[in-house]
Phi, psi and omega in degrees: 000345184288326181283333171297314180300325180296317182297316179293327173299315184298316182295325179291312173310315181290318179290329175296320183292317175302307181309311189293325179299318195284328177286337176282352183298143168307139175314317185301318176302322182294329186274333183282179180295145183314115173270165181294123170294156179301122182259133184293147178292143175049057181292141183289158179288142176090344178285144185262127179236155187285140185234104181273359183276353180285149183279341185281130176252146186279147179277176180291331177288320178290328174291318179304310180303314177300322180296319183291322176298316179298327181280321176301322183292323186286333169292323177293322176298323183293326177265020175059038174258081192281327177297309174303323180295321171299323182291321177293317177300318185296313176294327173299318180293321184298317186288327187230078181292336190284347182259113186288337187300328185288323178283338175285324173303316172304312186295320179296325177288328174296313181295314177315312191282328176293322181292317180297316177297318173300323181292315172303319174302321181293317182295326185284327183290325185284328176278358180089008181265073203276327180296318182303316182294325172298316177307313180293324177293316177300323175296315178299316184296317180292341178276325181212087180297333181277357182297133176285333170307312184287324177305323178292342179245012181287339177289332182285328178290323183279342184267147172285347177248127184245114162034072176100356176296133178299122180296148168265122181289134178304320182249079180288139183258123177207153178297136178278146189279166190293144172291126185234160180284153176232070182282164178295142178283163176117165182253137179223151177247143186223133174223087189239138179235123177170191183291163177302318180295321180292319180301315187297317184295338179265322185288301186293328169299334179294340175256011176088015180248123182266116184275141167246115187262126181284158185292343182290342180287130182267189190243032187280145183280130187229164172238122183241113178234117182220137178239131175056060182245143168275188186290319186296324175289315185299320185287322175297318183290318181297317173306316181289323180296315187259355182058049178234185171211153187247144174242121177296121168275321176200175185303346182234008180220146184229140173260121180255118172228162182299144182275079182233165181296316185305310180295329179293321178289333185278311193256327186292132178279148185238151172242158189241131183215139178247120172259125182266137186231074184294143173083352186275144182291161187292326180290325180288326172298319175302321180297316179289328180300313181288332172292320177302325185275315190271316180278309181267012173045048176269110184288337182248100180211121185229139181248140167247096179298324184296325181260001183046059182219152180234122181250123180238151178219131183172185177302152177305316180299321176296307181305319178300315180291327176299310176300324174297314174302314189287330169306308183296323179283326179278313184268345186261024175259123179295164177238133173237158173246129175251127178257107186250120176238132182243125174248125175246120188250115178248120183228126174240145184209117177246112173240130174228105184223131177135178180248145172249110188269163179292139177279339181216156168209171180249130180251132190215155168277119188296313184304308186299318187298307185296319183301322177294326178288315185293318181300320184274004177227043181299325182287325175285334166301301179307322184288329177291324179293312186291335177278352174091002183290334180205149182294155180291347172253000184280071185292336178294317181289332181284326171297319177296318180296319182290325178289316183292327178289342185085008176294341179238111183241339190249016182269157182288336177288347168282359179255163173293139182203166184239155184235152168211164182093193172195161185068218183295338173275009182301121191243140174240139174250115179287137185270112186266357176098163178186171188213152176241108192254131175223078184233139176216120170241128188216139174215155181219115179244131175230130185245133183240126176227121192243122186226144175240123180246137169250122185224157178276148167320127173069012172263148181267132173248145185237136176238123176237143179216113180160226182211163174258119185259119175295131178231121175281112183275319175203172179208158183235121180254341181207140179274350179166164176258139178281133181290336194243141170257085181243115182301135182085346178242295177276334179228169184289124181258169186241137169265172180291327177301312178294320180299319175304324180287348184084022177271130179263162170306322185294322182290324179287332176288321169298321175293329178282341184276118182251145181249121185248108181268151177244121196245136171241133180261137180246130176280127187242129176132223188256129173228110181246126175240139190227129178244111181268147167215126186287129180240106184074227184239351189228008180226157179223127171270130186240125175250124176249150170224101183255130177228122179246115183242142176202164184277141182279347178095349184233165178220162179233119187058036178067014176246133175295147175268144181247143172259114180239132168234136182238154179217120179240125186202162183224121179227161183234119177233164180276163188286126188100335179281165188242149175246134189246130173240123174241128177232148175264116180287305183206149179211118181235126186224127182229148183213113174247138178238132173237124175193192182266118180308139173082313179293321185289344186260349169297129180301132181093348168254015176289332178300342179273003178271130171267124182244122178238115183233145175231139179223129180222109186236133175241126178229150183237133180230124188235123180247121183242123182236113184276148169226138175272112180280311185227117178253119183255310183288100173265338176265186177286333185206151182281172179288137175295137181244116178282120181268149176294137180288150183224146188286000000 
């Protein structure tokens, strides 16, 4: 809005000056016939200036319409619509030519638009759009040819080079294209029997090609019969019949020599070409270089891995065949998307069910055990009788008082027991305890990891899940032994200050000895390599290389042992279908039975056996679904590329 405000200010000042000039005119001129108003000098082309010499005077309606157009033009200026404002000012001047402010407003608007076009032209030159810059200068010249700003840029409009535009060299240096024959058109038939040189001298001139026959071409008699053949057919059949090859000297002359490696190296022209392979890996560039050397027999083929380029040198026919092959290899590779979902299922189940009966018990005679207690505690028995707590023959009451008072603690009678029998044969059985277990713990844990991969056809993709475990392979605790034992030089020495601090030479020596470990990192966990190959249009072949690595839990020479399991397979699925890989990672099962031997085997007594079992299972499931994102090979095979024959 700053530019619009500046323009409105300039427009107001110009109109004020014009109004003051009009009011300063003599009153007599206002009453007389309309005189020609003062026309501004160097009025721009297309600008309307007031003409007072005309006999027509604007009506009140025309003056009102002109004023409305002037106000609308001012609003367009405020909204940066310069071209619309110019149209309003021109129409206002045409309706009321007696008002000079309309012509001045149109002139100022034109100058403002010219300045804006010149600024846009400068921006285009900075951005390198030189053609757009010239178009804006030409447009500014059409709006105001007399503008001094446009005059400063007229040399750029007329010149072919605009402020930094790269000039086109009149003598461009470029490599010449390969020389090709320009034979006469038409079909010709030949039935010739003669020497090789004679047959060549008759066939090639028939198509307007003059041969220069090398001395290596012999005079062996051959028969050449061809009907209705064009030059390409005649050239190919003639070379096969005579065992020669042709080298174009110019469009109408050919050098004919015997088809030998020496003659090819001597006469055949070679071309040099650089093929750029952006984004290709170093090993792939090396493979393409080997193809150029081994398949196309290009003895000069060098790869620049840093620039991702391949420079080859050889005959034009070989280079053309190489380019067609590279086009098929690089642009003809399809792209797939692999949806990989990995499930890790951990299941644990612990069951402890049954009764645990005592494995042993104690059987004793109650009368004998009671008699032993009474005899060993006779003094206490006398005190109980004398105190009147129990009668002299009531040994059951006396035993109860002794046990209740805590005087007897290590007797079998202090434990729970049962009795059977009577009298002196009363027998007791001690209760050793038992338990009834009813426990069930079960858990099921599933971990899901979903991955999407974009790979090229026949390219290997790798998925790793786990960690890198450091393994120390070796260590160096000293770099060498000193032949002399000189404190302070070959060994750690002590100064009086260090001795005063209580530091010993052994401590300095231990601090000076550095231990340098050599560590090798090993991948622990899952490593999955998938190589997809498209088969036809609806199937995909998947090659799997699955490796599971884990620590064995033991070591050899302080080095941990690894457990590795590998699985390799090739499967074929339809596009959109899934391939499933299932592997058991670990399985631990334990079962403990507690019961009475013999009794637990009797039918009906199995429930008296306690069964304690633990089951821990870890499984891995991988689901891979291929999708074709970009299919290039629609046919079963590619177009055949004919390679030039070599002797």
